[in-house]
């Protein structure tokens, strides 16, 4: 069995709106990250690493980790 994390985009969008982080530039600034990296992760072109995951959690205070991320179990082929 293998597992990965998946971003709960609907929850993220809700909290971004609440915190006025509606643009990728604003979100990236709040995270201390590069906007290009944020764009790639949000569009599924890159997997989030531990720094991205931690920075996103800090940029969206008061939200539990489980509210932003879900564990997805991958079945063996």
CSV table of N, CA and C in Angstrom, one decimal:
chain,number,residue,atom,x,y,z
A,1,UNK,N,0.8,-1.2,0.0
A,1,UNK,CA,0.0,0.0,0.0
A,1,UNK,C,0.9,1.2,0.0
A,2,UNK,N,0.5,2.2,-0.7
A,2,UNK,CA,1.2,3.5,-0.8
A,2,UNK,C,0.2,4.6,-0.6
A,3,UNK,N,0.6,5.7,0.0
A,3,UNK,CA,-0.3,6.8,0.3
A,3,UNK,C,0.4,8.1,-0.1
A,4,UNK,N,-0.5,9.1,-0.4
A,4,UNK,CA,-0.1,10.4,-0.7
A,4,UNK,C,-1.0,11.4,-0.1
A,5,UNK,N,-0.6,12.7,-0.2
A,5,UNK,CA,-1.5,13.8,0.3
A,5,UNK,C,-2.2,14.5,-0.9
A,6,UNK,N,-3.4,14.8,-0.8
A,6,UNK,CA,-4.1,15.6,-1.8
A,6,UNK,C,-4.7,16.8,-1.2
A,7,UNK,N,-4.5,18.0,-1.8
A,7,UNK,CA,-5.0,19.2,-1.4
A,7,UNK,C,-6.5,19.3,-1.5
A,8,UNK,N,-7.1,19.7,-0.5
A,8,UNK,CA,-8.6,19.9,-0.5
A,8,UNK,C,-8.8,21.3,-1.1
A,9,UNK,N,-8.9,21.4,-2.4
A,9,UNK,CA,-9.0,22.7,-3.1
A,9,UNK,C,-10.2,23.5,-2.7
A,10,UNK,N,-11.3,22.9,-2.5
A,10,UNK,CA,-12.5,23.6,-2.1
A,10,UNK,C,-12.4,24.3,-0.8
A,11,UNK,N,-11.8,23.6,0.2
A,11,UNK,CA,-11.5,24.2,1.5
A,11,UNK,C,-10.5,25.3,1.4
A,12,UNK,N,-9.4,25.1,0.6
A,12,UNK,CA,-8.4,26.1,0.5
A,12,UNK,C,-9.0,27.4,-0.1
A,13,UNK,N,-9.8,27.2,-1.1
A,13,UNK,CA,-10.5,28.4,-1.8
A,13,UNK,C,-11.3,29.2,-0.8
A,14,UNK,N,-12.0,28.5,0.1
A,14,UNK,CA,-12.9,29.1,1.1
A,14,UNK,C,-12.0,29.9,2.0
A,15,UNK,N,-10.9,29.4,2.5
A,15,UNK,CA,-10.1,30.1,3.4
A,15,UNK,C,-9.3,31.2,2.8
A,16,UNK,N,-8.9,31.0,1.5
A,16,UNK,CA,-8.2,32.1,0.8
A,16,UNK,C,-9.1,33.3,0.7
A,17,UNK,N,-10.4,33.1,0.3
A,17,UNK,CA,-11.3,34.2,0.2
A,17,UNK,C,-11.5,34.9,1.6
A,18,UNK,N,-11.6,34.1,2.6
A,18,UNK,CA,-11.8,34.7,4.0
A,18,UNK,C,-10.6,35.6,4.4
A,19,UNK,N,-9.4,35.2,3.9
A,19,UNK,CA,-8.2,35.9,4.3
A,19,UNK,C,-7.7,36.9,3.2
A,20,UNK,N,-8.5,37.1,2.2
A,20,UNK,CA,-8.1,38.0,1.1
A,20,UNK,C,-6.8,37.5,0.4
A,21,UNK,N,-6.7,36.2,0.2
A,21,UNK,CA,-5.5,35.7,-0.5
A,21,UNK,C,-6.0,35.1,-1.8
A,22,UNK,N,-6.8,35.9,-2.5
A,22,UNK,CA,-7.5,35.4,-3.7
A,22,UNK,C,-6.6,35.2,-4.9
A,23,UNK,N,-5.4,35.9,-4.9
A,23,UNK,CA,-4.5,35.7,-6.1
A,23,UNK,C,-3.4,34.8,-5.7
A,24,UNK,N,-2.8,34.2,-6.6
A,24,UNK,CA,-1.6,33.3,-6.3
A,24,UNK,C,-0.5,34.2,-5.8
A,25,UNK,N,-0.4,35.4,-6.3
A,25,UNK,CA,0.7,36.3,-5.8
A,25,UNK,C,0.5,36.6,-4.3
A,26,UNK,N,-0.7,36.9,-3.9
A,26,UNK,CA,-1.0,37.1,-2.4
A,26,UNK,C,-0.7,35.9,-1.6
A,27,UNK,N,-1.2,34.7,-2.1
A,27,UNK,CA,-1.0,33.5,-1.4
A,27,UNK,C,0.5,33.2,-1.3
A,28,UNK,N,1.2,33.3,-2.4
A,28,UNK,CA,2.7,33.0,-2.4
A,28,UNK,C,3.4,33.9,-1.4
A,29,UNK,N,3.0,35.2,-1.3
A,29,UNK,CA,3.7,36.2,-0.4
A,29,UNK,C,3.4,35.7,1.0
A,30,UNK,N,2.2,35.4,1.3
A,30,UNK,CA,1.8,34.9,2.7
A,30,UNK,C,2.6,33.7,3.1
A,31,UNK,N,2.9,32.8,2.1
A,31,UNK,CA,3.6,31.6,2.4
A,31,UNK,C,5.1,31.8,2.3
A,32,UNK,N,5.6,32.9,1.8
A,32,UNK,CA,7.0,33.1,1.6
A,32,UNK,C,7.5,32.2,0.5
A,33,UNK,N,6.7,32.0,-0.5
A,33,UNK,CA,7.0,31.0,-1.6
A,33,UNK,C,7.0,31.8,-2.9
A,34,UNK,N,7.5,31.1,-3.9
A,34,UNK,CA,7.5,31.6,-5.3
A,34,UNK,C,6.2,31.4,-5.9
A,35,UNK,N,5.7,32.4,-6.6
A,35,UNK,CA,4.3,32.3,-7.2
A,35,UNK,C,4.3,31.2,-8.2
A,36,UNK,N,5.4,31.0,-8.9
A,36,UNK,CA,5.4,29.9,-9.9
A,36,UNK,C,5.2,28.5,-9.2
A,37,UNK,N,5.9,28.4,-8.1
A,37,UNK,CA,5.7,27.1,-7.4
A,37,UNK,C,4.3,26.9,-6.9
A,38,UNK,N,3.7,28.0,-6.4
A,38,UNK,CA,2.3,27.9,-5.9
A,38,UNK,C,1.4,27.5,-7.1
A,39,UNK,N,1.6,28.2,-8.2
A,39,UNK,CA,0.8,27.9,-9.4
A,39,UNK,C,0.9,26.4,-9.8
A,40,UNK,N,2.2,25.9,-9.9
A,40,UNK,CA,2.4,24.5,-10.3
A,40,UNK,C,1.7,23.5,-9.3
A,41,UNK,N,1.8,23.8,-8.0
A,41,UNK,CA,1.1,22.9,-7.1
A,41,UNK,C,-0.4,23.0,-7.2
A,42,UNK,N,-0.9,24.2,-7.2
A,42,UNK,CA,-2.4,24.3,-7.3
A,42,UNK,C,-3.0,23.8,-8.6
A,43,UNK,N,-2.2,23.7,-9.6
A,43,UNK,CA,-2.7,23.2,-10.9
A,43,UNK,C,-2.3,21.8,-11.1
A,44,UNK,N,-1.7,21.1,-10.1
A,44,UNK,CA,-1.4,19.7,-10.2
A,44,UNK,C,-0.2,19.4,-11.0
A,45,UNK,N,0.6,20.4,-11.4
A,45,UNK,CA,1.8,20.1,-12.2
A,45,UNK,C,3.0,19.8,-11.4
A,46,UNK,N,2.9,20.0,-10.1
A,46,UNK,CA,4.0,19.7,-9.1
A,46,UNK,C,3.4,19.1,-7.8
A,47,UNK,N,4.1,18.2,-7.2
A,47,UNK,CA,3.7,17.7,-5.9
A,47,UNK,C,4.2,18.6,-4.8
A,48,UNK,N,3.4,18.9,-3.8
A,48,UNK,CA,3.8,19.8,-2.7
A,48,UNK,C,4.8,19.0,-1.8
A,49,UNK,N,5.9,19.7,-1.6
A,49,UNK,CA,6.9,19.1,-0.6
A,49,UNK,C,6.6,19.6,0.8
A,50,UNK,N,7.4,19.1,1.7
A,50,UNK,CA,7.2,19.5,3.1
A,50,UNK,C,7.2,21.0,3.4
A,51,UNK,N,8.1,21.7,2.7
A,51,UNK,CA,8.2,23.2,2.9
A,51,UNK,C,6.9,23.8,2.5
A,52,UNK,N,6.4,23.4,1.3
A,52,UNK,CA,5.2,24.0,0.8
A,52,UNK,C,4.0,23.7,1.7
A,53,UNK,N,3.9,22.5,2.2
A,53,UNK,CA,2.8,22.1,3.1
A,53,UNK,C,2.8,22.9,4.4
A,54,UNK,N,4.0,23.0,5.0
A,54,UNK,CA,4.1,23.7,6.2
A,54,UNK,C,3.8,25.2,6.0
A,55,UNK,N,4.3,25.8,4.9
A,55,UNK,CA,4.1,27.2,4.6
A,55,UNK,C,2.7,27.5,4.4
A,56,UNK,N,2.0,26.6,3.7
A,56,UNK,CA,0.5,26.8,3.5
A,56,UNK,C,-0.2,26.8,4.8
A,57,UNK,N,0.1,25.9,5.6
A,57,UNK,CA,-0.5,25.8,6.9
A,57,UNK,C,-0.3,27.0,7.7
A,58,UNK,N,0.8,27.6,7.7
A,58,UNK,CA,1.1,28.8,8.5
A,58,UNK,C,0.4,30.0,7.8
A,59,UNK,N,0.3,30.1,6.5
A,59,UNK,CA,-0.3,31.2,5.8
A,59,UNK,C,-1.8,31.2,6.0
A,60,UNK,N,-2.4,30.0,6.4
A,60,UNK,CA,-3.9,29.9,6.7
A,60,UNK,C,-4.0,29.6,8.1
A,61,UNK,N,-3.9,30.5,9.0
A,61,UNK,CA,-4.0,30.2,10.5
A,61,UNK,C,-5.4,29.8,10.9
A,62,UNK,N,-5.4,29.0,12.0
A,62,UNK,CA,-6.7,28.6,12.6
A,62,UNK,C,-7.4,27.5,11.8
A,63,UNK,N,-6.7,26.9,10.9
A,63,UNK,CA,-7.3,25.8,10.1
A,63,UNK,C,-6.5,24.5,10.4
A,64,UNK,N,-7.2,23.5,10.7
A,64,UNK,CA,-6.5,22.2,10.9
A,64,UNK,C,-5.8,21.6,9.7
A,65,UNK,N,-4.8,20.9,9.8
A,65,UNK,CA,-4.1,20.2,8.7
A,65,UNK,C,-5.1,19.4,7.9
A,66,UNK,N,-5.9,18.7,8.6
A,66,UNK,CA,-6.9,17.8,8.0
A,66,UNK,C,-7.9,18.6,7.1
A,67,UNK,N,-8.1,19.9,7.4
A,67,UNK,CA,-9.0,20.7,6.7
A,67,UNK,C,-8.5,21.0,5.3
A,68,UNK,N,-7.2,21.0,5.2
A,68,UNK,CA,-6.5,21.4,3.9
A,68,UNK,C,-6.0,20.2,3.1
A,69,UNK,N,-5.7,19.1,3.8
A,69,UNK,CA,-5.1,18.0,3.1
A,69,UNK,C,-5.9,16.7,3.5
A,70,UNK,N,-5.9,15.8,2.5
A,70,UNK,CA,-6.5,14.5,2.8
A,70,UNK,C,-5.5,13.4,2.4
A,71,UNK,N,-5.5,12.3,3.1
A,71,UNK,CA,-4.6,11.2,2.7
A,71,UNK,C,-5.4,10.3,1.7
A,72,UNK,N,-4.7,10.0,0.7
A,72,UNK,CA,-5.2,9.1,-0.4
A,72,UNK,C,-4.4,7.9,-0.4
A,73,UNK,N,-5.1,6.7,-0.3
A,73,UNK,CA,-4.4,5.4,-0.3
A,73,UNK,C,-4.4,5.0,-1.8
A,74,UNK,N,-3.2,4.6,-2.2
A,74,UNK,CA,-3.1,4.1,-3.6
A,74,UNK,C,-3.0,2.6,-3.5
A,75,UNK,N,-3.8,1.9,-4.2
A,75,UNK,CA,-3.8,0.4,-4.2
A,75,UNK,C,-2.7,0.0,-5.1
A,76,UNK,N,-2.0,-1.1,-4.8
A,76,UNK,CA,-1.0,-1.7,-5.6
A,76,UNK,C,-1.6,-2.2,-6.9
A,77,UNK,N,-0.9,-2.1,-8.0
A,77,UNK,CA,-1.4,-2.5,-9.3
A,77,UNK,C,-1.3,-4.0,-9.5
